[in-house]
Tab-separated table of C-alpha atoms and ligand atoms in Angstrom:
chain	number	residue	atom	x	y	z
B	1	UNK	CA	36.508	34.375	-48.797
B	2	UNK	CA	33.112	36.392	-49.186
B	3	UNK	CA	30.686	33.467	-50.511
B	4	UNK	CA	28.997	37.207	-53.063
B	5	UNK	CA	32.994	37.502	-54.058
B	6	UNK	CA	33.128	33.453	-55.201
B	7	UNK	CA	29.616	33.859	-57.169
B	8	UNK	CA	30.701	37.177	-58.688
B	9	UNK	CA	34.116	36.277	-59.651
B	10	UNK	CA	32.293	32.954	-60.845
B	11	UNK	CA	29.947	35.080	-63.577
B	12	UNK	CA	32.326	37.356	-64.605
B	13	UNK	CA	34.491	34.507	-65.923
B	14	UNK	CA	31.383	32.803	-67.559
B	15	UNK	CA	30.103	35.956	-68.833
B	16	UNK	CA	34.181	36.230	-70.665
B	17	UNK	CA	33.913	32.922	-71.677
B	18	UNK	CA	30.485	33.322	-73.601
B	19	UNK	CA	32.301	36.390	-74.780
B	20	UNK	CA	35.132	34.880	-76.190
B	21	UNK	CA	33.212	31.691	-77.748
B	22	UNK	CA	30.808	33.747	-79.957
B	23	UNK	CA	33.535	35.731	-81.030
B	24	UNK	CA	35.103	32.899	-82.138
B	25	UNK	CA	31.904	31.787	-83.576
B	26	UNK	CA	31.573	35.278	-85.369
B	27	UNK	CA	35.225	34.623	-86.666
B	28	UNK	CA	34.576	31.124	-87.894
B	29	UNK	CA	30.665	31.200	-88.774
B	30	UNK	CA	31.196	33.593	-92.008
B	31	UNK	CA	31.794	37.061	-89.592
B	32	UNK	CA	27.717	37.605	-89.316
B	33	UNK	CA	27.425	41.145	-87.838
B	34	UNK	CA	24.495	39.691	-84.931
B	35	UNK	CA	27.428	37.479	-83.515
B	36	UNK	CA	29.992	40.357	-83.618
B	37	UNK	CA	27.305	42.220	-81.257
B	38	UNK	CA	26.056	39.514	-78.855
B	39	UNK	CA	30.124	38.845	-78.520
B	40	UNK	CA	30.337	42.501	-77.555
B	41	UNK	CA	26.980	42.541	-75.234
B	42	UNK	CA	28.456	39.384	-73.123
B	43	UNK	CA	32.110	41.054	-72.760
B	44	UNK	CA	30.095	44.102	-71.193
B	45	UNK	CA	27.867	41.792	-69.379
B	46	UNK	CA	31.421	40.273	-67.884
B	47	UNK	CA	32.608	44.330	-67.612
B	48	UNK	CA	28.848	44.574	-65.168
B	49	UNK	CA	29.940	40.801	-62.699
B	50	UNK	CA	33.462	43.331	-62.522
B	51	UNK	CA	32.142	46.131	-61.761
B	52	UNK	CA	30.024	44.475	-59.350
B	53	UNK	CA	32.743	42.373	-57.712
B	54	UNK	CA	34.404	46.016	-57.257
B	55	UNK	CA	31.587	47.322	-55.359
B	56	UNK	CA	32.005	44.496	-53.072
B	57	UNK	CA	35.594	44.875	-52.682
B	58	UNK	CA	35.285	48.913	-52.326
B	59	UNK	CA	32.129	49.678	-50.797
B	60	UNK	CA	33.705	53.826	-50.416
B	61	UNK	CA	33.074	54.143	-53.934
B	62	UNK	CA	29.681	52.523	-54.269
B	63	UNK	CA	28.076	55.900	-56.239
B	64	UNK	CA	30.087	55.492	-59.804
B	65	UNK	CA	30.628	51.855	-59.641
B	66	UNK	CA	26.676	51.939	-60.079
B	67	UNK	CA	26.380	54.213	-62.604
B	68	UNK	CA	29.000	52.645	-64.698
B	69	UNK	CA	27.213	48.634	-63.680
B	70	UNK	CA	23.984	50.574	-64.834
B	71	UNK	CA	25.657	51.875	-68.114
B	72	UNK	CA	27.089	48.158	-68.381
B	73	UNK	CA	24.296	46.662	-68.029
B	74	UNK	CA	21.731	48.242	-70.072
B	75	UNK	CA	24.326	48.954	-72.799
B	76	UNK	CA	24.573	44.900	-72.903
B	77	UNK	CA	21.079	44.002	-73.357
B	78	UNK	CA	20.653	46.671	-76.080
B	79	UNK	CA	23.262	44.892	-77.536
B	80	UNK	CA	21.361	41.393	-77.444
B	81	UNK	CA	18.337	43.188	-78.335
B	82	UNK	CA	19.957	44.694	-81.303
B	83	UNK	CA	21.795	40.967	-82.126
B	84	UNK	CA	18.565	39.143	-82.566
B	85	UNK	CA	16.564	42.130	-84.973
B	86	UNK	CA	19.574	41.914	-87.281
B	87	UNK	CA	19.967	38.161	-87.545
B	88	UNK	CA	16.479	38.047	-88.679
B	89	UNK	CA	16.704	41.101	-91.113
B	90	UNK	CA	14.609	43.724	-89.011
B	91	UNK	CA	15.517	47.219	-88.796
B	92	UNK	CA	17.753	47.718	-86.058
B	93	UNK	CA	15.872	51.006	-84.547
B	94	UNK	CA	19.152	51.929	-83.326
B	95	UNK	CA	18.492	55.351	-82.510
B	96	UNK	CA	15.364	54.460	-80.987
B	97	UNK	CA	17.035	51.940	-78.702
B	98	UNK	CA	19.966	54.511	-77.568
B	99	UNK	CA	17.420	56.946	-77.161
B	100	UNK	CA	15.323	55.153	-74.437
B	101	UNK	CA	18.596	53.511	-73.226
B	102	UNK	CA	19.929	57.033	-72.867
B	103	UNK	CA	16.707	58.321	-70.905
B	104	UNK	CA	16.938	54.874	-68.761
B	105	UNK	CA	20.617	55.578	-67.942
B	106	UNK	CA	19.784	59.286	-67.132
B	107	UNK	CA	16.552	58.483	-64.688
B	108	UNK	CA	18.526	55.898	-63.111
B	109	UNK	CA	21.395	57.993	-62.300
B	110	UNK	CA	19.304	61.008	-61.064
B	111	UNK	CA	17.760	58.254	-58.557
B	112	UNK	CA	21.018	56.720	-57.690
B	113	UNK	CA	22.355	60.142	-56.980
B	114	UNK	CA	18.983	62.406	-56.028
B	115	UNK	CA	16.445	60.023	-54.809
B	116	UNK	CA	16.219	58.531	-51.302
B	117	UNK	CA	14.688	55.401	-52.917
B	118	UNK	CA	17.013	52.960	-54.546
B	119	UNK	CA	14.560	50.946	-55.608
B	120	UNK	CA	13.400	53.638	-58.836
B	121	UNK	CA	16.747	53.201	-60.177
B	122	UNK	CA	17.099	49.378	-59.670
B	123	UNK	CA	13.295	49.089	-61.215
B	124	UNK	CA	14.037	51.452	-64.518
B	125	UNK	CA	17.388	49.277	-65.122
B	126	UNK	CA	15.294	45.922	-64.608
B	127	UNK	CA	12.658	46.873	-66.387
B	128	UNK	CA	14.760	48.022	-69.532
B	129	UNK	CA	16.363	45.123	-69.861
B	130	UNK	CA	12.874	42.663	-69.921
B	131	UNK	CA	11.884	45.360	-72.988
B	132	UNK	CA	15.058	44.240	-74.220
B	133	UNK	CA	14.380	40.721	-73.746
B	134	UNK	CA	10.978	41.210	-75.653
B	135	UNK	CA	11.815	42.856	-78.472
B	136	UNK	CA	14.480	40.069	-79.271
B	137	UNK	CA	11.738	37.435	-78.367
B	138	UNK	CA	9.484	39.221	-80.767
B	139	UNK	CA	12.557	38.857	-83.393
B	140	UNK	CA	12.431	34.984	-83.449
B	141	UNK	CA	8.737	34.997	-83.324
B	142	UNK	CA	8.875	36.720	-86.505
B	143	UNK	CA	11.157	34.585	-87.880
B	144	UNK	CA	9.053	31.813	-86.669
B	145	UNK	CA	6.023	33.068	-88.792
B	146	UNK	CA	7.369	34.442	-91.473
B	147	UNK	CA	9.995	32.142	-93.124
B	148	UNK	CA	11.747	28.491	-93.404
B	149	UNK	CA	14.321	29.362	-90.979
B	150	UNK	CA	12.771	28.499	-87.568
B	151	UNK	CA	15.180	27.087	-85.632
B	152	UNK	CA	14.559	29.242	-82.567
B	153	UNK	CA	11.351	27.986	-81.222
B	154	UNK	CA	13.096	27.047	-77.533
B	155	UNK	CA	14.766	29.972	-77.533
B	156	UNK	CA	12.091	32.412	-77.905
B	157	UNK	CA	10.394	30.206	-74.531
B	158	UNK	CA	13.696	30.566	-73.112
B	159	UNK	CA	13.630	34.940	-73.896
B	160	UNK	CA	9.552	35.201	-72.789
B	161	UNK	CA	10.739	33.536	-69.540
B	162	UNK	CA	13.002	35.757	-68.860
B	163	UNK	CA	11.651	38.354	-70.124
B	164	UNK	CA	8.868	37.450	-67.204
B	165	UNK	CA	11.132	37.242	-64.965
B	166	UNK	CA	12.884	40.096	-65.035
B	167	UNK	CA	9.151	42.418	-65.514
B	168	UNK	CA	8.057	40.347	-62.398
B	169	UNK	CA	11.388	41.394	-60.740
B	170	UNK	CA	11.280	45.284	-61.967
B	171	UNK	CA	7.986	45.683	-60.132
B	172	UNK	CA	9.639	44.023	-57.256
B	173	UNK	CA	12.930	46.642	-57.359
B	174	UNK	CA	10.112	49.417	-57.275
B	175	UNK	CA	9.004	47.914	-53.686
B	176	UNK	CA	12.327	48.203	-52.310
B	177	UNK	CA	13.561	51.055	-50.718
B	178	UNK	CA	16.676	50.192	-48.154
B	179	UNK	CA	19.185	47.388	-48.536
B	180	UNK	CA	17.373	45.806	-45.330
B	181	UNK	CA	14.030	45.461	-45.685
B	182	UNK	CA	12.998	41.800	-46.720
B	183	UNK	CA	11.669	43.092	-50.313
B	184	UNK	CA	15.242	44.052	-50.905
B	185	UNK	CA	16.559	40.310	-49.388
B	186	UNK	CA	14.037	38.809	-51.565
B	187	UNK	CA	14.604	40.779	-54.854
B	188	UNK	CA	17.979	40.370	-53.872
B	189	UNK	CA	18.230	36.831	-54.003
B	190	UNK	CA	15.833	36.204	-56.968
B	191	UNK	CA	18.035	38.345	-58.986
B	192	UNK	CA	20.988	36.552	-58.105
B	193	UNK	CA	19.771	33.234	-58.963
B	194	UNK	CA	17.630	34.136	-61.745
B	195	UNK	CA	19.789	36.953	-64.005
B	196	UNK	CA	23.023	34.192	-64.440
B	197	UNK	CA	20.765	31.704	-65.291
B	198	UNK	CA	18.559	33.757	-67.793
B	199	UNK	CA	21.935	35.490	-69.320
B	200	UNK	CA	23.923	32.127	-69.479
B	201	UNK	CA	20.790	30.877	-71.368
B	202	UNK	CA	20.847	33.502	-73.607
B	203	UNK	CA	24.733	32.613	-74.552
B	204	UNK	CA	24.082	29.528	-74.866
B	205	UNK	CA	21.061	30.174	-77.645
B	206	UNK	CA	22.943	32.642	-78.957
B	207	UNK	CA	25.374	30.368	-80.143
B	208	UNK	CA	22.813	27.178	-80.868
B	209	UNK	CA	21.165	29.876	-83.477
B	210	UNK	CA	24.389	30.598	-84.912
B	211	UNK	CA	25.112	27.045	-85.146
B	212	UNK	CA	21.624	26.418	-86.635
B	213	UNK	CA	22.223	29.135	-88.856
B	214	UNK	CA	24.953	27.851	-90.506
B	215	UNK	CA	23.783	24.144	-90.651
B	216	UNK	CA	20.843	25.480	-92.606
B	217	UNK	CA	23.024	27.576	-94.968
B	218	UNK	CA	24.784	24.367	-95.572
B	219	UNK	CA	22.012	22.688	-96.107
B	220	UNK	CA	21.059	25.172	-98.538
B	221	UNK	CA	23.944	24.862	-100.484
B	222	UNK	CA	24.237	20.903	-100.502
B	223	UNK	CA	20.820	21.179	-102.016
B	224	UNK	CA	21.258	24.415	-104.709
B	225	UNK	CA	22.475	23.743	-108.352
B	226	UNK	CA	25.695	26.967	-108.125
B	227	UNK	CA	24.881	27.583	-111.945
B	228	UNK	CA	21.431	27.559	-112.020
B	229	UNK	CA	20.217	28.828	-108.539
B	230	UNK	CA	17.791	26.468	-108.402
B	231	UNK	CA	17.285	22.735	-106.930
B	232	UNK	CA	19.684	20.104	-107.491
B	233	UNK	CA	19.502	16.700	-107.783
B	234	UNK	CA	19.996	15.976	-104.071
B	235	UNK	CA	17.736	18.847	-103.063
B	236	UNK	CA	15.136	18.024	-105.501
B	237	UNK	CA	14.603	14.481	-104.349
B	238	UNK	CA	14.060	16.025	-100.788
B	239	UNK	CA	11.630	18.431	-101.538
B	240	UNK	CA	9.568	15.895	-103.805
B	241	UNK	CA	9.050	13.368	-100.750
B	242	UNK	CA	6.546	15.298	-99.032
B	243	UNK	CA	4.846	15.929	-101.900
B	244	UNK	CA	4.948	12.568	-103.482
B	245	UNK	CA	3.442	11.332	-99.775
B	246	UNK	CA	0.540	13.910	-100.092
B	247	UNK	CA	-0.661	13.247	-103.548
B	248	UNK	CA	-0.650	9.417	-102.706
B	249	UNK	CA	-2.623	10.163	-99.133
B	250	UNK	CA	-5.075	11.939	-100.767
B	251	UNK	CA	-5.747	10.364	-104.013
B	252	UNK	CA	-4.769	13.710	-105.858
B	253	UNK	CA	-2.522	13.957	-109.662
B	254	UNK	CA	0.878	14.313	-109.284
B	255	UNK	CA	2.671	15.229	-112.653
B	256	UNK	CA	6.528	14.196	-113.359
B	257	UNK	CA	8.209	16.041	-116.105
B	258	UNK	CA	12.044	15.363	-117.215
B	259	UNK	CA	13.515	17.996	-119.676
B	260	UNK	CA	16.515	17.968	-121.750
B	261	UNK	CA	17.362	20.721	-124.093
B	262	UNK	CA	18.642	19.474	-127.635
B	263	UNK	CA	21.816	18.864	-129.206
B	264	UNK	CA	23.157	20.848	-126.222
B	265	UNK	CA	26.889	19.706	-127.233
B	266	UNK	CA	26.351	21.696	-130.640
B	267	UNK	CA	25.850	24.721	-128.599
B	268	UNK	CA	28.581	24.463	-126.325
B	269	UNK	CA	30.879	23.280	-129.124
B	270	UNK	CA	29.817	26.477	-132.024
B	271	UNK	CA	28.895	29.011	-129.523
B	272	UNK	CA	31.647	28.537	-126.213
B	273	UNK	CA	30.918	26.616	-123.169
B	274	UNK	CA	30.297	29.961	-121.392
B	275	UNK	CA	27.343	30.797	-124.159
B	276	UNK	CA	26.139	27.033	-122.843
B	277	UNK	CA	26.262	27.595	-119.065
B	278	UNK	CA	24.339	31.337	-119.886
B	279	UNK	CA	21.833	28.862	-122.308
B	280	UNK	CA	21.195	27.107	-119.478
B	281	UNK	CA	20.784	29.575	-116.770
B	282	UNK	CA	17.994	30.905	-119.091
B	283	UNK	CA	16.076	28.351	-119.337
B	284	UNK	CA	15.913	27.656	-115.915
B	285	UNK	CA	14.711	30.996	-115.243
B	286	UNK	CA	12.580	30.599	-117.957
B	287	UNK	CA	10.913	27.395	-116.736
B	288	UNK	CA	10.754	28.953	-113.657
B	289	UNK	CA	8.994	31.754	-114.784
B	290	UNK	CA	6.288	29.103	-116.183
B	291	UNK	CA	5.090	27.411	-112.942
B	292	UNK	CA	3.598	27.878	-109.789
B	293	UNK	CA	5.455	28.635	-106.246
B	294	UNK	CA	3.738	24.795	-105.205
B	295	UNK	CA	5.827	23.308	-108.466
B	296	UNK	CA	9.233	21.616	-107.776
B	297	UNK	CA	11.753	22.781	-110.592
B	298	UNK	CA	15.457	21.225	-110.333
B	299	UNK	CA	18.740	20.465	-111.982
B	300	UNK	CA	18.972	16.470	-112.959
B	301	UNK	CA	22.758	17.195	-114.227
B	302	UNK	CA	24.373	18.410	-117.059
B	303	UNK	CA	21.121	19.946	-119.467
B	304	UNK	CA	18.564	17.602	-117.926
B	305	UNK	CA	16.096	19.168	-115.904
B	306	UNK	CA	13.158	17.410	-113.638
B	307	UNK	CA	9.436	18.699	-112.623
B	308	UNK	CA	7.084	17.560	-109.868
B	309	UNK	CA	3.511	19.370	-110.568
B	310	UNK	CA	1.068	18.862	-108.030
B	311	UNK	CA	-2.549	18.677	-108.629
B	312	UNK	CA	-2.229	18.367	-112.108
B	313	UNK	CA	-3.128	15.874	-114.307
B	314	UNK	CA	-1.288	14.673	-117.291
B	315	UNK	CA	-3.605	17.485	-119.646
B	316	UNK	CA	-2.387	19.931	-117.543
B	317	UNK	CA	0.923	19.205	-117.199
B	318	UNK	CA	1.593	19.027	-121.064
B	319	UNK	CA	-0.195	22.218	-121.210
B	320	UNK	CA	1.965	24.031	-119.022
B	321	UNK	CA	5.409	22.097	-120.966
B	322	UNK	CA	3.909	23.397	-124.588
B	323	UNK	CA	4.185	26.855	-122.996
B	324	UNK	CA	7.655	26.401	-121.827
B	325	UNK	CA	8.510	24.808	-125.292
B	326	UNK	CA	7.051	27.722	-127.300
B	327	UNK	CA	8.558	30.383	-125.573
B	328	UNK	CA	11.888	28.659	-125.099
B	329	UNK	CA	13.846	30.761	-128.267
B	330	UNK	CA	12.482	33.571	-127.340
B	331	UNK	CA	13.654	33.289	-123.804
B	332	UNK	CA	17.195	32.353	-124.694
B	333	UNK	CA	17.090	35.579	-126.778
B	334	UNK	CA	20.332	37.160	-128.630
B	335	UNK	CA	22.238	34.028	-126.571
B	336	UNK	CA	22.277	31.598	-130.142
B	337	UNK	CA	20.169	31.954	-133.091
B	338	UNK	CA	16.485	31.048	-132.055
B	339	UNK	CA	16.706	28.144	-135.083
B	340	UNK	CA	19.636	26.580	-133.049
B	341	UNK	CA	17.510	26.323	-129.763
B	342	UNK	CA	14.667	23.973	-128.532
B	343	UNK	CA	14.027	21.287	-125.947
B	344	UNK	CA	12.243	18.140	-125.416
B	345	UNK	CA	9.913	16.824	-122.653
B	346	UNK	CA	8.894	13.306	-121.334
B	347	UNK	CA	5.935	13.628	-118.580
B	348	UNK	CA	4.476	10.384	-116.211
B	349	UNK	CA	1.775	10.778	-114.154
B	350	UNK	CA	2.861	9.859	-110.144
B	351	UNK	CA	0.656	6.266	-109.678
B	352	UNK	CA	-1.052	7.077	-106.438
B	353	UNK	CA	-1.280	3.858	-105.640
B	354	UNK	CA	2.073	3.514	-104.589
B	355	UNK	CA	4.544	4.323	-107.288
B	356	UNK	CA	8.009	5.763	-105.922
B	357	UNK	CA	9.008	8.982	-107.125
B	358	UNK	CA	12.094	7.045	-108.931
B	359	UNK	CA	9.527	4.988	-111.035
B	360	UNK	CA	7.356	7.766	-112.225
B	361	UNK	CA	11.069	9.518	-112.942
B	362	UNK	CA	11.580	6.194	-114.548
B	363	UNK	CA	8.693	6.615	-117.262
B	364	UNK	CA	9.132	10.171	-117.634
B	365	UNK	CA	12.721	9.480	-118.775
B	366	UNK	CA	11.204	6.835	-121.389
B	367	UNK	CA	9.291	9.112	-122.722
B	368	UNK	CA	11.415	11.738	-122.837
B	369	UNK	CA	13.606	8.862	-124.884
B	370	UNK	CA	10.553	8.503	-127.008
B	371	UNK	CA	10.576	12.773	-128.166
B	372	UNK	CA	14.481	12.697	-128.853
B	373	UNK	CA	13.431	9.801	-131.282
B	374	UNK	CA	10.982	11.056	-132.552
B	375	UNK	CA	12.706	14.126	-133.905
B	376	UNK	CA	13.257	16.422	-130.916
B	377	UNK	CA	11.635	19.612	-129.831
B	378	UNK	CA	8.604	18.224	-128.692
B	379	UNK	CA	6.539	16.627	-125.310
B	380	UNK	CA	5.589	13.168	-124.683
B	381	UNK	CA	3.547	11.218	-121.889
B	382	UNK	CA	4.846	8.449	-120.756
B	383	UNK	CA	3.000	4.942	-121.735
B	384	UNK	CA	1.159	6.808	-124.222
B	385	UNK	CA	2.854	7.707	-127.885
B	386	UNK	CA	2.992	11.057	-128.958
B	387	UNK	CA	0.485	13.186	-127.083
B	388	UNK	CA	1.962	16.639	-127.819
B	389	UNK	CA	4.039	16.193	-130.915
B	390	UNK	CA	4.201	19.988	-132.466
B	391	UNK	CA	7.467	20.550	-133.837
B	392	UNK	CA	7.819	24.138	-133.489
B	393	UNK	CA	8.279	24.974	-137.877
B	394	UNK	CA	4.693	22.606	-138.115
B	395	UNK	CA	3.210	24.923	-135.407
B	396	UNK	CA	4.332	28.302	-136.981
E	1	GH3	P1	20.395	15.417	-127.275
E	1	GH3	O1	19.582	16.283	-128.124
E	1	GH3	O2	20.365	13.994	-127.687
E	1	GH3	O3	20.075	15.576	-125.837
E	1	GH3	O4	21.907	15.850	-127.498
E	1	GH3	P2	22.812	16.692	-126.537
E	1	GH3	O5	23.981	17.201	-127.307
E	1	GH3	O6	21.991	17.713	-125.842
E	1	GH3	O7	23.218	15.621	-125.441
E	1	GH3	P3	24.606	15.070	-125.022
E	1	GH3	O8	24.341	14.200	-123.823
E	1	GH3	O9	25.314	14.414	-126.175
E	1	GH3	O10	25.467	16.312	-124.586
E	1	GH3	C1	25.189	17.054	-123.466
E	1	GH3	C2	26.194	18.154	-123.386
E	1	GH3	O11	25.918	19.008	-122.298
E	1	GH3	C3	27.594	17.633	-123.204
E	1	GH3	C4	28.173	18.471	-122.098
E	1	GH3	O12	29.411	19.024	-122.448
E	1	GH3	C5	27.156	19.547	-121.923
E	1	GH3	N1	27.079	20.024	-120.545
E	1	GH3	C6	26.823	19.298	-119.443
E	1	GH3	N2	26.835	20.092	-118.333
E	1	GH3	C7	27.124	21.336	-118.768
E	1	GH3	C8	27.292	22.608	-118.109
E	1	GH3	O13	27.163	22.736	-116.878
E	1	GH3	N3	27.582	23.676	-118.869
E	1	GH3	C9	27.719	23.560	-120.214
E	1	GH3	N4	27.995	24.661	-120.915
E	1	GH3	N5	27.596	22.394	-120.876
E	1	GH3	C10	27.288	21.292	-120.172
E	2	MG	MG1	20.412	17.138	-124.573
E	3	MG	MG1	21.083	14.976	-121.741
């Protein structure tokens, strides 16, 4: 059999097979829209290795069987192109895209059909799809600056590669002229080994990124209090290592605050536990309202909340906790009577000499202890009595 008929037939099926797996990963990965259309670009990628084995197999009708590969193939690396700016949220520029696709299609045809030299059309089609390539390298490199989610660092290498490649080919194509001059052999045989490779590398990251997507929306989840929206316990104690480790490498305060909200169970027991779960969404948003973006805020369990403030000392830190306290009926509004609302505070200061996040947790809860015995509705540092003991009728 023709050896071109075995590599065809060869990336045709691998081209389907890419097609079928991210479909199945769009089907199982939460039906994201970006895997529905790389799913689509590889099944015409596979329709292009076809159309291509055709051309082999009927060289009499060589004229359409280009135009529609040419169609094929730039329609499938729009498609990629297009994939990549949605996943990361960008506008699509869709009519941009089948605008110069359209023109690309057009010129290439008029060269396939008017031009004695081949190479225009090949170079227009090559060179389409390394713009392609770029803007969906540009996509992750955008991602890669401008949020958390930055799983794709190989594959935007993997896309500028090719993308290099396949520019480096174009101006190549627009040397060739003939199927038999050496330029041709050459460009010829780099885009046979080098197009598989770079497409089956783009499946392949395709689905990694969909993968990595969904690990990190898991993560996400394992690490989000669902009433609350904000931190759990879990996800809390991850985000506080790092800075735990900085304040103790450089010597600098770390504050630890632990918040409970008072006789809670009255609340849910006169007002509904529905009133309760709405209290408590409130005053998370309220708290969160109070600090900085630097400031860890999460959900200990039930109505116990926790605090990591860094760079601030233990001044500061109770400073920032009176606010809270003071504005706390306010924020909980027409919820329960403002009488029937208030919260108290414990706050430790981190040891940055070596004290675990659990131990400085550890005081903080003491002293949070120390304000529920003391009558409620008021802050406390830890090793220290009352430091900020203004019950909120003394203070009005
Ligand atoms: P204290 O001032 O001593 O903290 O008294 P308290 O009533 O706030 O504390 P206690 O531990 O006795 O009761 C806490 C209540 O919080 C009991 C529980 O039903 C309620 N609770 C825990 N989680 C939730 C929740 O997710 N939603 C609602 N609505 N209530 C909750
Ligand atoms: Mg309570
Ligand atoms: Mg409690």
């Amino acid at each position: 059999m023709n050896p071109a008929v075995i590599i065809l037939f060869g990336l045709m099926a691998t081209s389907l097979l890419l097609c079928i797996a991210l479909a199945v990963a769009w089907r199982t990965f939460g039906r994201e829209r970006h895997a529905a259309l790389w799913a689509f670009a590889f099944g015409l990628s596979s329709a292009t290795w076809t159309l291509n084995l055709l051309d082999v197999w009927t060289p009499q009708a060589d004229t359409p069987i280009t135009l529609l590969s040419v169609i094929t193939s730039i329609s499938s690396f729009a498609l990629i192109a297009l994939g990549f700016r949605r996943r990361v949220g960008l506008p699509e520029r869709r009519d941009l895209m089948i605008a110069i696709g359209g023109a690309t299609i057009l010129f290439a045809a008029w060269a396939v059909l008017y031009s004695s030299n081949a190479g225009i059309a090949r170079a227009l089609v090559v060179f389409f799809c390394s713009g392609m390539l770029i803007v969906s390298a540009r996509s992750l490199h955008a991602e890669r600056q401008g949020s958390q989610r930055a799983s794709g660092g190989a594959a935007f290498w993997m896309l500028t590669l090719f993308a290099a490649f396949m520019l480096g080919l174009g101006i190549l194509a627009l040397c060739t002229s003939t199927t038999n001059d050496l330029t041709y052999q050459l460009y010829h045989q780099l885009l046979l080994m080098g197009l598989p490779t770079g497409l089956f590398g783009v499946g392949l990251f395709a689905m990694f990124l969909l993968a990595a997507d969904l690990a990190e929306a898991m993560r996400q989840v394992a690490a989000c209090d669902p009433l609350t929206a904000i931190l759990n316990r879990r996800g809390f104690e991850q985000a506080a290592l790092p800075l735990v480790a900085q304040s103790q490498r450089y010597g600098r305060p770390l504050a630890v605050v632990i918040a409970d909200l008072d006789r809670f169970k009255t609340i849910n027991d006169r007002f509904g536990h529905g009133v309760g779960d709405a209290v408590l969404q409130c005053f998370a948003e309220h708290v969160g309202g109070a600090i900085r973006q630097c400031d860890l805020f999460g959900r200990l369990g039930g109505e116990e909340f926790v605090l990591v403030l860094p760079d601030t000392d233990a001044a500061e830190a109770i400073e920032v906790m009176e606010r809270v306290r003071q504005g706390l009926a306010a924020a909980v509004g027409d919820l329960v009577p403002s009488a029937g609302i208030s919260a108290s505070f414990g706050v430790a200061m981190l040891d940055v000499r070596g004290d675990a996040l659990a131990e400085a947790m550890q005081r903080a809860d003491h002293a949070l202890y120390r304000s529920k015995m003391d009558g409620r509705d008021r802050i406390t540092l830890a090793d220290d009595p009352v430091v900020a003991a203004v019950p909120r009728k003394a203070a009005a």
